[in-house]
Coordinates of C-alpha atoms in Angstrom, one line a residue:
M1 CA -13.3 -59.2 -61.6
V2 CA -10.8 -60.5 -64.2
D3 CA -10.8 -64.1 -65.5
F4 CA -7.9 -65.5 -63.4
T5 CA -7.5 -68.8 -61.5
Q6 CA -5.4 -68.7 -58.4
K7 CA -2.7 -71.5 -58.1
A8 CA -0.5 -73.0 -55.5
Q9 CA 2.6 -72.3 -57.6
Y10 CA 3.1 -69.7 -60.3
T11 CA 5.7 -69.4 -63.2
V12 CA 7.2 -66.5 -65.1
E13 CA 4.5 -66.9 -67.7
D14 CA 1.9 -66.4 -64.9
L15 CA 3.7 -63.2 -63.8
R16 CA 3.6 -62.0 -67.4
R17 CA -0.2 -62.5 -67.5
I18 CA -0.8 -60.9 -64.1
V19 CA 1.0 -57.8 -65.2
A20 CA -1.0 -57.7 -68.5
L21 CA -4.3 -58.0 -66.5
L22 CA -3.2 -55.3 -64.0
R23 CA -2.4 -52.9 -66.9
A24 CA -5.4 -53.7 -69.0
P25 CA -8.8 -51.8 -68.8
G26 CA -10.7 -53.0 -65.8
G27 CA -7.4 -53.8 -64.0
C28 CA -5.5 -51.6 -61.6
P29 CA -5.8 -47.8 -62.4
W30 CA -2.3 -47.2 -60.9
D31 CA -0.6 -49.9 -62.9
G32 CA -2.5 -48.8 -66.1
A33 CA -1.2 -45.3 -65.7
Q34 CA 2.5 -46.1 -65.4
T35 CA 5.2 -45.4 -68.0
H36 CA 8.9 -46.3 -68.3
E37 CA 9.7 -42.9 -66.9
S38 CA 7.3 -43.0 -63.9
I39 CA 8.7 -46.3 -62.6
R40 CA 12.4 -45.7 -63.6
R41 CA 13.4 -45.0 -60.0
N42 CA 11.5 -48.0 -58.7
F43 CA 13.7 -50.2 -60.9
I44 CA 16.9 -48.6 -59.5
E45 CA 15.7 -49.0 -55.9
E46 CA 14.7 -52.6 -56.4
A47 CA 18.2 -53.4 -57.8
Y48 CA 19.8 -51.8 -54.7
E49 CA 17.5 -53.9 -52.5
V50 CA 18.8 -57.0 -54.2
A51 CA 22.3 -55.9 -53.4
E52 CA 21.3 -55.5 -49.8
A53 CA 19.8 -59.0 -49.6
I54 CA 23.1 -60.3 -51.1
D55 CA 25.1 -58.5 -48.4
E56 CA 22.8 -60.0 -45.7
Q57 CA 23.4 -63.4 -47.2
S58 CA 19.7 -64.1 -46.8
P59 CA 18.3 -66.5 -49.5
A60 CA 14.7 -65.8 -48.5
H61 CA 15.2 -62.0 -48.8
L62 CA 17.2 -62.4 -52.0
K63 CA 14.4 -64.5 -53.5
E64 CA 11.9 -61.8 -52.6
E65 CA 14.0 -58.9 -54.0
L66 CA 14.8 -60.8 -57.2
G67 CA 11.0 -61.2 -57.7
D68 CA 10.6 -57.4 -57.4
V69 CA 13.3 -56.9 -60.0
L70 CA 11.7 -59.5 -62.3
L71 CA 8.4 -57.7 -61.9
Q72 CA 10.1 -54.5 -63.2
V73 CA 11.5 -56.3 -66.2
V74 CA 8.1 -57.9 -67.1
F75 CA 6.4 -54.5 -66.5
H76 CA 8.7 -52.6 -68.8
A77 CA 8.4 -55.4 -71.5
S78 CA 4.6 -55.2 -71.2
L79 CA 4.7 -51.5 -71.9
E80 CA 6.7 -52.1 -75.1
E81 CA 4.5 -55.1 -76.1
D82 CA 1.4 -52.8 -76.0
A83 CA 3.3 -50.3 -78.1
G84 CA 4.1 -53.0 -80.6
R85 CA 7.8 -52.7 -80.5
F86 CA 9.0 -55.8 -78.6
D87 CA 7.9 -58.2 -75.9
L88 CA 9.4 -60.3 -73.1
D89 CA 10.4 -63.1 -75.5
D90 CA 12.3 -60.6 -77.6
V91 CA 14.1 -59.5 -74.5
A92 CA 15.1 -63.1 -73.7
D93 CA 16.1 -63.6 -77.4
G94 CA 18.4 -60.6 -77.3
I95 CA 20.2 -61.6 -74.1
C96 CA 20.6 -65.3 -75.3
K97 CA 22.1 -64.1 -78.6
K98 CA 24.5 -61.8 -76.7
L99 CA 25.6 -64.5 -74.3
I100 CA 26.2 -67.0 -77.2
F101 CA 28.2 -64.3 -79.2
R102 CA 30.4 -63.4 -76.2
H103 CA 31.2 -67.0 -75.4
P104 CA 32.6 -68.5 -78.6
H105 CA 34.8 -70.8 -76.4
V106 CA 31.6 -72.4 -75.2
F107 CA 29.1 -72.1 -78.1
G108 CA 31.3 -71.4 -81.2
D109 CA 34.8 -71.9 -82.6
G110 CA 36.8 -71.7 -79.4
G111 CA 38.8 -69.0 -77.9
E112 CA 40.3 -68.0 -74.5
G113 CA 37.3 -67.1 -72.6
T114 CA 39.1 -64.3 -70.7
A115 CA 38.0 -60.9 -69.5
E116 CA 40.1 -59.3 -72.3
S117 CA 38.4 -61.5 -75.0
W118 CA 35.0 -60.7 -73.6
E119 CA 35.8 -56.9 -73.8
A120 CA 37.1 -57.3 -77.4
L121 CA 33.9 -59.2 -78.4
K122 CA 31.8 -56.6 -76.6
R123 CA 33.5 -53.7 -78.6
R124 CA 33.0 -55.6 -81.8
E125 CA 29.4 -56.3 -81.0
K126 CA 28.7 -52.6 -80.3
G127 CA 30.7 -51.3 -83.1
Q128 CA 33.2 -49.4 -80.8
T129 CA 36.2 -48.6 -82.9
T130 CA 38.0 -46.2 -80.5
Y131 CA 38.8 -46.2 -76.8
T132 CA 36.8 -43.0 -76.4
A133 CA 33.7 -44.9 -77.7
T134 CA 34.1 -47.4 -74.9
L135 CA 34.2 -44.6 -72.3
E136 CA 31.1 -42.9 -73.9
A137 CA 29.2 -46.1 -73.6
V138 CA 29.5 -46.2 -69.8
A139 CA 26.1 -45.5 -68.4
K140 CA 25.6 -42.0 -67.2
S141 CA 22.9 -43.3 -64.7
L142 CA 25.5 -45.2 -62.7
P143 CA 26.3 -43.9 -59.2
G144 CA 29.1 -41.3 -59.6
L145 CA 31.9 -43.3 -57.9
W146 CA 31.1 -46.4 -59.9
R147 CA 31.0 -44.5 -63.1
A148 CA 34.3 -42.9 -62.3
E149 CA 35.8 -46.3 -61.5
K150 CA 34.5 -47.8 -64.8
L151 CA 35.8 -44.9 -66.9
Q152 CA 39.2 -45.2 -65.3
S153 CA 39.2 -48.9 -65.9
K154 CA 38.4 -48.4 -69.6
A155 CA 41.0 -45.7 -70.0
E156 CA 43.6 -48.1 -68.4
K157 CA 43.1 -50.5 -71.2
A158 CA 44.4 -47.8 -73.5
G159 CA 47.5 -47.4 -71.3
F160 CA 46.2 -44.3 -69.7
E161 CA 47.1 -44.9 -66.1
W162 CA 49.4 -43.6 -63.3
P163 CA 52.6 -45.7 -62.9
N164 CA 52.0 -46.4 -59.2
V165 CA 49.8 -45.6 -56.2
Q166 CA 52.2 -42.8 -55.1
A167 CA 51.5 -41.0 -58.3
A168 CA 47.8 -41.3 -57.7
L169 CA 48.2 -40.1 -54.1
D170 CA 50.2 -37.1 -55.4
K171 CA 47.4 -36.3 -57.8
L172 CA 44.9 -36.6 -55.0
A173 CA 46.9 -34.1 -52.9
E174 CA 47.1 -31.8 -56.0
E175 CA 43.4 -31.8 -56.4
L176 CA 42.8 -31.1 -52.7
G177 CA 45.1 -28.0 -53.1
E178 CA 43.1 -26.9 -56.1
L179 CA 39.8 -27.3 -54.2
Q180 CA 41.2 -25.3 -51.3
S181 CA 42.2 -22.5 -53.7
A182 CA 38.8 -22.6 -55.4
V183 CA 37.1 -22.3 -52.0
A184 CA 39.4 -19.3 -51.1
D185 CA 38.5 -17.7 -54.5
D186 CA 34.8 -18.8 -54.3
T187 CA 34.9 -20.0 -57.9
N188 CA 34.8 -23.4 -59.6
I189 CA 34.2 -25.2 -56.3
K190 CA 31.9 -27.8 -57.8
E191 CA 34.3 -28.7 -60.6
E192 CA 37.3 -28.9 -58.2
L193 CA 35.3 -31.1 -55.8
G194 CA 34.4 -33.4 -58.6
D195 CA 38.1 -33.6 -59.6
L196 CA 39.0 -34.5 -56.0
L197 CA 36.5 -37.3 -55.8
F198 CA 37.6 -38.6 -59.2
A199 CA 41.2 -38.7 -58.0
A200 CA 40.1 -40.5 -54.8
V201 CA 38.5 -43.2 -56.9
K202 CA 41.8 -43.6 -58.7
V203 CA 43.6 -44.3 -55.4
A204 CA 40.8 -46.8 -54.5
R205 CA 41.4 -48.7 -57.8
F206 CA 45.1 -49.2 -57.0
F207 CA 44.1 -51.0 -53.8
R208 CA 41.3 -52.8 -55.5
I209 CA 38.8 -51.2 -53.2
D210 CA 35.2 -50.6 -54.3
P211 CA 34.8 -46.8 -53.7
E212 CA 31.0 -47.2 -53.1
E213 CA 31.7 -49.9 -50.5
A214 CA 34.3 -47.7 -48.9
L215 CA 31.9 -44.8 -48.7
E216 CA 29.1 -47.0 -47.4
G217 CA 31.4 -48.2 -44.6
T218 CA 32.1 -44.6 -43.6
C219 CA 28.4 -43.8 -43.7
E220 CA 27.7 -46.6 -41.3
K221 CA 30.5 -45.5 -39.1
F222 CA 29.1 -42.0 -39.1
I223 CA 25.7 -43.3 -38.0
R224 CA 27.3 -45.2 -35.1
R225 CA 29.2 -42.3 -33.8
F226 CA 26.3 -39.9 -34.3
S227 CA 24.2 -42.3 -32.3
A228 CA 26.8 -42.1 -29.5
V229 CA 26.8 -38.3 -29.6
E230 CA 23.0 -38.2 -29.4
A231 CA 22.9 -40.7 -26.5
A232 CA 25.5 -38.6 -24.6
V233 CA 23.4 -35.4 -25.1
T234 CA 20.2 -37.1 -24.2
A235 CA 21.8 -38.5 -21.0
Q236 CA 22.3 -34.8 -20.0
G237 CA 18.6 -34.1 -20.5
Q238 CA 19.3 -32.0 -23.6
D239 CA 18.4 -31.9 -27.2
M240 CA 21.2 -31.9 -29.8
K241 CA 19.8 -28.7 -31.5
D242 CA 20.3 -26.8 -28.2
V243 CA 23.9 -27.9 -27.6
D244 CA 26.9 -25.9 -28.9
V245 CA 28.7 -27.6 -31.8
S246 CA 32.0 -27.4 -29.8
Q247 CA 30.4 -29.6 -27.1
L248 CA 29.0 -31.9 -29.8
M249 CA 32.5 -32.4 -31.1
V250 CA 33.7 -33.3 -27.6
Y251 CA 31.1 -36.1 -27.6
W252 CA 32.1 -37.0 -31.2
N253 CA 35.7 -37.4 -30.3
R254 CA 34.8 -39.6 -27.3
A255 CA 32.9 -41.8 -29.7
K256 CA 35.8 -41.8 -32.1
H257 CA 38.5 -42.4 -29.5
P258 CA 37.3 -44.2 -26.3
A259 CA 38.2 -42.2 -23.2
K260 CA 41.3 -43.3 -21.2
D261 CA 39.3 -44.0 -18.1
E262 CA 36.9 -46.2 -20.1
I263 CA 39.9 -48.2 -21.5
E264 CA 41.4 -48.5 -18.0
E265 CA 38.1 -49.6 -16.6
T266 CA 37.8 -52.3 -19.3
E267 CA 41.3 -53.5 -18.6
E268 CA 40.5 -53.6 -14.9
E269 CA 37.4 -55.7 -15.5
K270 CA 39.5 -58.1 -17.6
G271 CA 42.0 -58.4 -14.8
Q272 CA 39.2 -59.2 -12.3
S273 CA 37.8 -61.9 -14.6
T274 CA 41.2 -63.7 -14.9

């Protein structure tokens, strides 16, 4: 057993010590064996769970998920502390200095405090002297749609942008045609599909739509309709794998467009209730 006194209320410093104890000899074998690389995906998953808690508007869930992200931060800092490169205080020092530098209108000699001034300070801080450098700095680990959106946003600051949404829609149609040609020729399909998705993100930006949110909405809609199809098949005493796809599409279209008799029945029920 380690030398540790349990408390009614813990602080960030307590978390720091708990992680150190878990990773130390005599602690937890699993924790002691982890590296930055082995828990990289855990960090990403925890960040997405924070986003889900925000979407749920649940303070209790948000508090829990923020704790999981904080654990990841402390854990990675502990790995570096053992290696003698930096510790959690150095991480805090770095972000404090960054915030102070990027807010001269609050901590320094004044300024506008706009998104444009923030970007200018960020470029100066990172030594980015070209627009291309700002694009290259966009994290490759971002989800593809978000990365495309951010690259396009950076390029727009250099004046590289379609004049209007119709031009963006025309480009989307052009890319669809190129994908269809690629499929017909059985060549460059992956590249042309990527171009089509990139063009779709451009259209989303003109309408100020988060492409990831748009796709998530479609995913949820797909689940609802798929559930209706499965329910219809099950009601016939069948398994989906045993039903011809043409019949599955009949059920799908019913889920997508309510049947006329169902609509009439609903209207009749409304009439009876009035």
